[in-house]
Each structure stands twice: as C-alpha cells, then as structure tokens.
Short mmCIF file of C-alpha atoms in Angstrom, two decimals:
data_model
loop_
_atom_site.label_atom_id
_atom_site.label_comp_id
_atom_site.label_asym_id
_atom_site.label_seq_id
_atom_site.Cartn_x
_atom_site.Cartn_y
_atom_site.Cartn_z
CA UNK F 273 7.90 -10.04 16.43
CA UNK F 274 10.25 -13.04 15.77
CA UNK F 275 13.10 -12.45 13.10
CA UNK F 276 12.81 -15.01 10.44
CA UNK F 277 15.30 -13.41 7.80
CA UNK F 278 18.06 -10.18 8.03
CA UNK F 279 20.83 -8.93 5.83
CA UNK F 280 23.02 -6.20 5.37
CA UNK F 281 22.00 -3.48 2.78
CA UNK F 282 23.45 -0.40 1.63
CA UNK F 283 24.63 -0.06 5.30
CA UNK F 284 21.30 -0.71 6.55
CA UNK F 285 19.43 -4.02 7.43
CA UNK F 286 16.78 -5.83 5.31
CA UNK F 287 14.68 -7.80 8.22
CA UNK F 288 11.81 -10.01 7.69
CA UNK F 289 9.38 -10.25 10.67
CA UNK F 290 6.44 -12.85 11.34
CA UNK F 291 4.09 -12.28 14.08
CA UNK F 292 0.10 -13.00 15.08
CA UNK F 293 -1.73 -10.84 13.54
CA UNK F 294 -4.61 -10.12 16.37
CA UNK F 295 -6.96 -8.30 13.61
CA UNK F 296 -6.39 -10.47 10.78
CA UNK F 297 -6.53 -13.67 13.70
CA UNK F 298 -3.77 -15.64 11.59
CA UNK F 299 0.35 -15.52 11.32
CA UNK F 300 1.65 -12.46 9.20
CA UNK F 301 4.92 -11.35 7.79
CA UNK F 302 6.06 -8.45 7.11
CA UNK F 303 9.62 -6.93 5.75
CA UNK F 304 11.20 -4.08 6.99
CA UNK F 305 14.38 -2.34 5.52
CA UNK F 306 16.17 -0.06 8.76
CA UNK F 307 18.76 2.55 7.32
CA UNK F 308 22.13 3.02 9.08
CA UNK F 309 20.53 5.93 10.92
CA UNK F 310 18.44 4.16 12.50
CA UNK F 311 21.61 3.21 14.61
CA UNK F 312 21.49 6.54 15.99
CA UNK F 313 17.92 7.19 16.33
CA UNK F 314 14.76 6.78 15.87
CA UNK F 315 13.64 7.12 12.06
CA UNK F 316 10.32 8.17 9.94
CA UNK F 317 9.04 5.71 7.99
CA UNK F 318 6.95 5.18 4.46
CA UNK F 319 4.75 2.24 4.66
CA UNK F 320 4.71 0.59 1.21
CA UNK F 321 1.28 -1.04 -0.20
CA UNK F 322 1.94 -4.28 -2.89
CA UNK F 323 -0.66 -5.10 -5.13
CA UNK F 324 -2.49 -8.23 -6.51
CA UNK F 325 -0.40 -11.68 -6.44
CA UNK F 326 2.18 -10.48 -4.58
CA UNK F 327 3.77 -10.67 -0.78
CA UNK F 328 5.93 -8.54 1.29
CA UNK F 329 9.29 -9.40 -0.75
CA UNK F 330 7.74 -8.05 -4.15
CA UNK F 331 8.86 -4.61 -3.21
CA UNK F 332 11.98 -5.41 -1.32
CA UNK F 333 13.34 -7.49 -3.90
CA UNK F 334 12.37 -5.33 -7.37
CA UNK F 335 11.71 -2.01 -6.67
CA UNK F 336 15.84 -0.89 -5.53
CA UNK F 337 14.28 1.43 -3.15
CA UNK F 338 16.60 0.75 -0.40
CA UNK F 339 19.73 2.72 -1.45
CA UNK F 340 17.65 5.84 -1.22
CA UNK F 341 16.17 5.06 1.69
CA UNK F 342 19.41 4.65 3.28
CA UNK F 343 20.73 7.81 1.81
CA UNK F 344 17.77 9.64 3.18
CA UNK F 345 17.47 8.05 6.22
CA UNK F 346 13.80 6.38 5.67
CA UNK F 347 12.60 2.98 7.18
CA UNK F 348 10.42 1.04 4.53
CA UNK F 349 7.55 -1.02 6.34
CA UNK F 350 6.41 -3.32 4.02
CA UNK F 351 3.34 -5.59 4.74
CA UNK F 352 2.01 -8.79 3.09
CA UNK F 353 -1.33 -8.20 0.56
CA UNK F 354 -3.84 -10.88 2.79
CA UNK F 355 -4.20 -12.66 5.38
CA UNK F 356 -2.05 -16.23 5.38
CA UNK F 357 -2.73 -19.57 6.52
CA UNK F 358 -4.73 -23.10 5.57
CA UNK F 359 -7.65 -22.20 7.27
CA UNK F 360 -7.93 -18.70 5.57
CA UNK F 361 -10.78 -18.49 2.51
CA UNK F 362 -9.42 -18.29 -0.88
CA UNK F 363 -11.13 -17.58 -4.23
CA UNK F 364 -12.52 -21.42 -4.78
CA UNK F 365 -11.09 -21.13 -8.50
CA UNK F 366 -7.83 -19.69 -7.57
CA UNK F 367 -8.69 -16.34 -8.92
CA UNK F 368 -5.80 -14.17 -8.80
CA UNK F 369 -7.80 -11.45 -7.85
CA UNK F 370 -9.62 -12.83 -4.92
CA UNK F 371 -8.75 -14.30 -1.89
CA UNK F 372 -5.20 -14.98 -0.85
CA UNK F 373 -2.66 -12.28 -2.05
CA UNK F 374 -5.79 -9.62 -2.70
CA UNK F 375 -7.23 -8.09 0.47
CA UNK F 376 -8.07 -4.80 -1.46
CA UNK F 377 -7.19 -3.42 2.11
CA UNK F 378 -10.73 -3.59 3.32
CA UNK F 379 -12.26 -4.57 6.46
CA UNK F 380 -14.61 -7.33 5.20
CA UNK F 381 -18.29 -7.80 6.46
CA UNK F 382 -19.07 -10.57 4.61
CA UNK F 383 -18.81 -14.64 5.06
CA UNK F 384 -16.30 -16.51 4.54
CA UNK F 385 -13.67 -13.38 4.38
CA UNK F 386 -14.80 -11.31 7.95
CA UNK F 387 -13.50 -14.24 9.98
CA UNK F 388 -9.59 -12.72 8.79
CA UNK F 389 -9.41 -10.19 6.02
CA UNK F 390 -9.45 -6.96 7.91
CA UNK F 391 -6.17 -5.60 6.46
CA UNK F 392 -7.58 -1.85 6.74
CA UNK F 393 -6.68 -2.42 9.96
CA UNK F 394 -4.04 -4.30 10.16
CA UNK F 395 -2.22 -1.50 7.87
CA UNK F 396 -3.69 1.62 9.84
CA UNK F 397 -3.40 0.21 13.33
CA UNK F 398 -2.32 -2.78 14.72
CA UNK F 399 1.10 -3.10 12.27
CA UNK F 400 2.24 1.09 12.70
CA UNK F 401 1.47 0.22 16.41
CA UNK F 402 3.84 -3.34 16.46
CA UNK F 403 6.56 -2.02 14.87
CA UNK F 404 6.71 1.57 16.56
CA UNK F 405 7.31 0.21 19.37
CA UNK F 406 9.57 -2.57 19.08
CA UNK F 407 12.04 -0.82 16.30
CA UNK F 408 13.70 2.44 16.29
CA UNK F 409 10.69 4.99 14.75
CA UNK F 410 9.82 8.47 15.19
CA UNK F 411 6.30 7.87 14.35
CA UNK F 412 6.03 10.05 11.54
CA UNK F 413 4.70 7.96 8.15
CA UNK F 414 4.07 8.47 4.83
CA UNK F 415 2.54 5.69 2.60
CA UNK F 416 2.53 4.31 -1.15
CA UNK F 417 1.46 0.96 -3.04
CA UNK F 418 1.64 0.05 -6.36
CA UNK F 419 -2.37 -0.64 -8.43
CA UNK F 420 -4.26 -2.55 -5.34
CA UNK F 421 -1.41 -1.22 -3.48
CA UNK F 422 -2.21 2.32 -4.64
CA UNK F 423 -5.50 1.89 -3.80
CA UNK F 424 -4.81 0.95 -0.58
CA UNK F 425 -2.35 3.98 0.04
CA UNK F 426 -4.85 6.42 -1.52
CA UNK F 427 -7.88 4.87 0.74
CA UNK F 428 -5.95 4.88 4.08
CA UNK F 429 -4.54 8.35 3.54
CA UNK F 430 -7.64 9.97 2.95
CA UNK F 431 -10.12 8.44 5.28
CA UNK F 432 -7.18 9.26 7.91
CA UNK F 433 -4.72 12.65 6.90
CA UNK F 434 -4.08 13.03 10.82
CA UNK F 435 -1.87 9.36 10.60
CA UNK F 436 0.53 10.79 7.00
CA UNK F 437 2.59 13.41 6.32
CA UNK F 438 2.47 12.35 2.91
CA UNK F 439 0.98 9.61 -0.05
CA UNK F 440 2.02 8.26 -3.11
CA UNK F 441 0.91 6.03 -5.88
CA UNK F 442 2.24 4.02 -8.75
CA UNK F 443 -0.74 2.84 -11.10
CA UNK F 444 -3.17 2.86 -8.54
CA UNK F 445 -7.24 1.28 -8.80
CA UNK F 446 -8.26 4.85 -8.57
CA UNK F 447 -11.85 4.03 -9.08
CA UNK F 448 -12.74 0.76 -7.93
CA UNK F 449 -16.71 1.11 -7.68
CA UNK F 450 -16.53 1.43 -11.61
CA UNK F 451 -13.90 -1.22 -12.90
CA UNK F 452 -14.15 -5.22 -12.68
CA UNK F 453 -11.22 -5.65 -10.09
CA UNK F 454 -12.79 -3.44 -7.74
CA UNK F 455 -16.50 -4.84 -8.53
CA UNK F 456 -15.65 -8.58 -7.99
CA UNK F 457 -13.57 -7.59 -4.48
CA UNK F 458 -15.66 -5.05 -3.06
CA UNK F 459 -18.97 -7.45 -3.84
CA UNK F 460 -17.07 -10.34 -2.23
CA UNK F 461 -15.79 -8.71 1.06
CA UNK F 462 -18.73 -5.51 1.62
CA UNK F 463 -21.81 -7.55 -0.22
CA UNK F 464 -24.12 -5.37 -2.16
CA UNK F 465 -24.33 -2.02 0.21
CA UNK F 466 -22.75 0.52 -2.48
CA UNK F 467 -22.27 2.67 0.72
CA UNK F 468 -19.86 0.78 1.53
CA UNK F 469 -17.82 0.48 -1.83
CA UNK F 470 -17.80 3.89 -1.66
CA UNK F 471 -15.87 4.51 1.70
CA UNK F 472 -12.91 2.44 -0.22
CA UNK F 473 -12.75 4.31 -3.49
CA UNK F 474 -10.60 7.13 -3.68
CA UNK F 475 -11.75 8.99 -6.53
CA UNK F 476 -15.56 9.19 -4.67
CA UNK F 477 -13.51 9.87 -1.00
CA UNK F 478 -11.03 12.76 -2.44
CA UNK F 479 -14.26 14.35 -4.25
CA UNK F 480 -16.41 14.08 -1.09
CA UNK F 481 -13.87 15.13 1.62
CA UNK F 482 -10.99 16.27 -0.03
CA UNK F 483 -7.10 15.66 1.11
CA UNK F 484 -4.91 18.22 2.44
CA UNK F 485 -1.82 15.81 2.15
CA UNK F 486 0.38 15.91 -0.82
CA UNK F 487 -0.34 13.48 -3.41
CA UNK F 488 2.28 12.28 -6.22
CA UNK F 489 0.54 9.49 -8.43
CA UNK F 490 2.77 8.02 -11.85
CA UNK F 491 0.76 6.09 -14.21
CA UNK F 492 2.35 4.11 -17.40
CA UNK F 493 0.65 5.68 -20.27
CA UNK F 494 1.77 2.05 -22.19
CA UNK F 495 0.08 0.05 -19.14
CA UNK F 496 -2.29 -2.92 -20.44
CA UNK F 497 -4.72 -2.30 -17.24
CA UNK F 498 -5.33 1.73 -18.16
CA UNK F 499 -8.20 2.14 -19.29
CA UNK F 500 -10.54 -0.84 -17.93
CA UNK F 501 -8.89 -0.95 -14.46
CA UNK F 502 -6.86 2.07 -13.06
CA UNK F 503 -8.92 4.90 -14.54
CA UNK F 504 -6.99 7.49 -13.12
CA UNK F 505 -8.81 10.71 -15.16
CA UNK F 506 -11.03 9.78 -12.32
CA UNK F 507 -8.97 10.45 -9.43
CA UNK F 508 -7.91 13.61 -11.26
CA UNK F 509 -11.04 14.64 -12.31
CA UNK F 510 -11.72 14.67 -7.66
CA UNK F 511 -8.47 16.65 -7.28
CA UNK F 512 -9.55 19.60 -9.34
CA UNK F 513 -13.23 19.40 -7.91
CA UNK F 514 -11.87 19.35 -4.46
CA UNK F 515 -9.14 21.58 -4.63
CA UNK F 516 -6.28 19.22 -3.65
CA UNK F 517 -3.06 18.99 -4.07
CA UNK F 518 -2.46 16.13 -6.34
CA UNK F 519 0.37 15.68 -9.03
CA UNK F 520 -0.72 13.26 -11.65
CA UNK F 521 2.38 11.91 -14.17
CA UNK F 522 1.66 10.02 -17.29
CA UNK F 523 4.68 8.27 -17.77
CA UNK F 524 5.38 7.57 -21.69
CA UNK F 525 5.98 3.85 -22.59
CA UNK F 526 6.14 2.25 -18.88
CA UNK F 527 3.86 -0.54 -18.15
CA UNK F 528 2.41 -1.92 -14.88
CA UNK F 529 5.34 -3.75 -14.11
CA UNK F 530 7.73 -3.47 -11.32
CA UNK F 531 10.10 -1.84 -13.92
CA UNK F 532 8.08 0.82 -13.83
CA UNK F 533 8.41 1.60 -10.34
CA UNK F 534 12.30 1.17 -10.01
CA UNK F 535 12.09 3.70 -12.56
CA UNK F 536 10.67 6.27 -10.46
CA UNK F 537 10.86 5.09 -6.88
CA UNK F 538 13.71 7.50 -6.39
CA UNK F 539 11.41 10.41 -7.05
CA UNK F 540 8.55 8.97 -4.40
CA UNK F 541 11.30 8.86 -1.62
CA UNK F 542 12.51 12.35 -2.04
CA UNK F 543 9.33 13.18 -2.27
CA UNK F 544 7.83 12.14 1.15
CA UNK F 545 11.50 12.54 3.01
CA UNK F 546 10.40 16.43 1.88
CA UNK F 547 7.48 16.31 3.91
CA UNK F 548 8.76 13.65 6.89
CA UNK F 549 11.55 16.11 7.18
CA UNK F 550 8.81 18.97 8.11
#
C-alpha cells in the first residue's frame, strides 16, 4: 500500500492508497477515511460500493459521511468502480456504462474484460484482506453502494452473509437480468449463459436463498432511472417471498444524485454501527 494522498478530518484521517491489484492484474486506488479511534484500536469497518462513472473520491468527497463515521467510530473503505490502466479494455465508444468506471462487480469470463475486471473479487477478498492487515481493523464489515454500487453491495452480501454484519443500499440495480444497464454489462462480461446473470442479480439471489442480514435500501421516488433501471418492487417483491428482513424507503422528491445520499447517509451509518456494535 503506498500513501498517495492524507488529510485531517473530523479528527480522523482521509488517506488515499494505490497498490497492485493481484486479481484485477493492474494498479488500483482506493480511499480510506480512519476515525480518531482508530488511534486506540482496531476499528469495524463499512465498505462503500460507487456506481457508474465514478472513482473512489465520489463518495469521500459528496456524500459528508465522515463526521458520523468519526462520531461512531467506523472506518469507510472505499474502492475504485474498475480496473485502471492503458492497457485495460474500455467500451470502444466510450459508453459510460461499459468498460472503465463500470465493473458491475462481476468476475468476467469473457474476452477482452477476463484479462482484469474481476472486481467481485477484488471487493470480497483480496482488498478486505490488504487493508486488514496493514491498518488498524477489527475485521468486522458491513457494506453499501449507491445504483451499480447497490448492486454490488446487495450481490456480495448475499452470495456471502458469513463476511457482513450488515448491507445497505441507496438506489440500487435491484434487477439487473431485466433492465438495459444490467443487460448490456452482464452480456459483455458473462456472454450469453443466463445462469450466470443470475448469480449477480439480487432480486433472483434474495428469492432463491434468502438473507439473514439486515437490509436498509432508500430509493428517490423523483429518480429519472426508477422505473427502467432500478426496479426495486423487484427486490421487495424477494424479501416478502423469502422472508427477509429488508426495509425498503421511498424517499419523496430525491433523485439519483449524490444529494440524495448525503441526505440519508447518516441513517445508513447508525444503522450498521447497530449491528458492528453486536
């Protein structure tokens, strides 16, 4: 891990870390915000999930999450949304959904994308294992994202409860075997086994397997993406079927924006700092 960029925050440190990325076979950064407690001890920490376009600064920048975090004494481990470098594939149109800056957290099977876009495990393994043992963490996680983000959380939390305490959404692709994000991503990076589509959807995972974690998903009711993209009646619809423990807010008049989730960002800290503190 080398340190490319630290400051002081709400008595804490905001760090930026690069580092080779063995599964992803290219240079990643990540950010990670350490609360003054970690000081004193080691620290639980909720790994944060961006979605499409952005990098690991997105969330560290917009989302104000870091005066909680100190308050509750949370680390934030925030990773990049693809693999980086020149001799990474990108979308040969420059797609915004596609390529750099939207790994869908999948392990790819398919050429160009297997040589490097693995970030399923990149997030689940080789990142929780990096930084657990070169920073100050108990080992106890929770996770969140925001839409691709929130896919991602969902995806990694239920294919793996034993690894969470705890996962939360903002506007996450609940469905992505049935809206065009998902489609044009999943086709790219799995090819054409449905199979395999379905081992990254959440809605299809919660209804086959069910979740025993806690689940807290907010959704803009005034977001643009709703209905074609997000389609979270589906996600809910696998709760109830399953018999999990999901909490489902439509939020009145917020967006998809990053407004939205410095709205209620507060409320997904508390929220897993209950369970981390179990």
């Amino acid at each position: 891990m080398q340190l490319i960029q630290e400051q002081k925050c709400f008595g804490g440190r905001q760090i930026r870390y690069q580092h080779e990325a063995n599964s992803l076979n290219c240079s990643m950064q990540f950010s990670v915000f350490l609360p003054p407690q970690a000081e004193l001890g080691p620290v639980p920490a909720v790994y944060w999930l961006s979605g499409l376009t952005c990098t690991d600064e997105n969330f560290s920048s917009k989302a104000g999450a870091q005066r909680v975090a100190a308050e509750l004494g949370l680390a934030l481990i925030i990773p990049d949304t693809s693999p980086r470098g020149e001799d990474v594939a990108d979308d040969a149109e420059g797609a915004y959904d596609l390529g750099l800056g939207a790994g869908f957290y999948v392990n790819a099977t398919q050429a160009p994308w297997s040589m490097h876009y693995r970030m399923y495990d990149y997030v689940l393994n080789e990142l929780p294992a990096l930084v657990e043992s070169e920073l100050p963490l108990t080992g106890q996680r929770a996770i969140s994202g925001h839409s691709m983000g929130g896919h991602g959380a969902l995806v990694l939390a239920l294919r793996n409860p034993e690894r969470f305490v705890s996962v939360s959404a903002f506007a996450p692709i609940s469905s992505p075997t049935d809206c065009p994000w998902g489609h044009k991503a999943l086709e790219a990076y799995l090819g054409d086994d449905k199979a395999a589509w379905a081992e990254y959807d959440a809605s299809l995972l919660l209804k086959e397997k069910g979740c025993s974690l806690p689940m807290l998903v907010d959704q803009g009711a005034a977001d643009n993406f709703l209905a074609e993209q997000l389609k979270p009646d589906a996600l809910k619809e696998a709760a109830e079927q399953a018999g999990a423990s999901l909490e489902l807010r439509l939020q009145p008049g917020y967006d998809h924006s990053y407004y939205f989730i410095a709205s209620f960002i507060e409320e997904h800290l508390r929220f897993h700092a209950k369970h981390l503190s179990r």
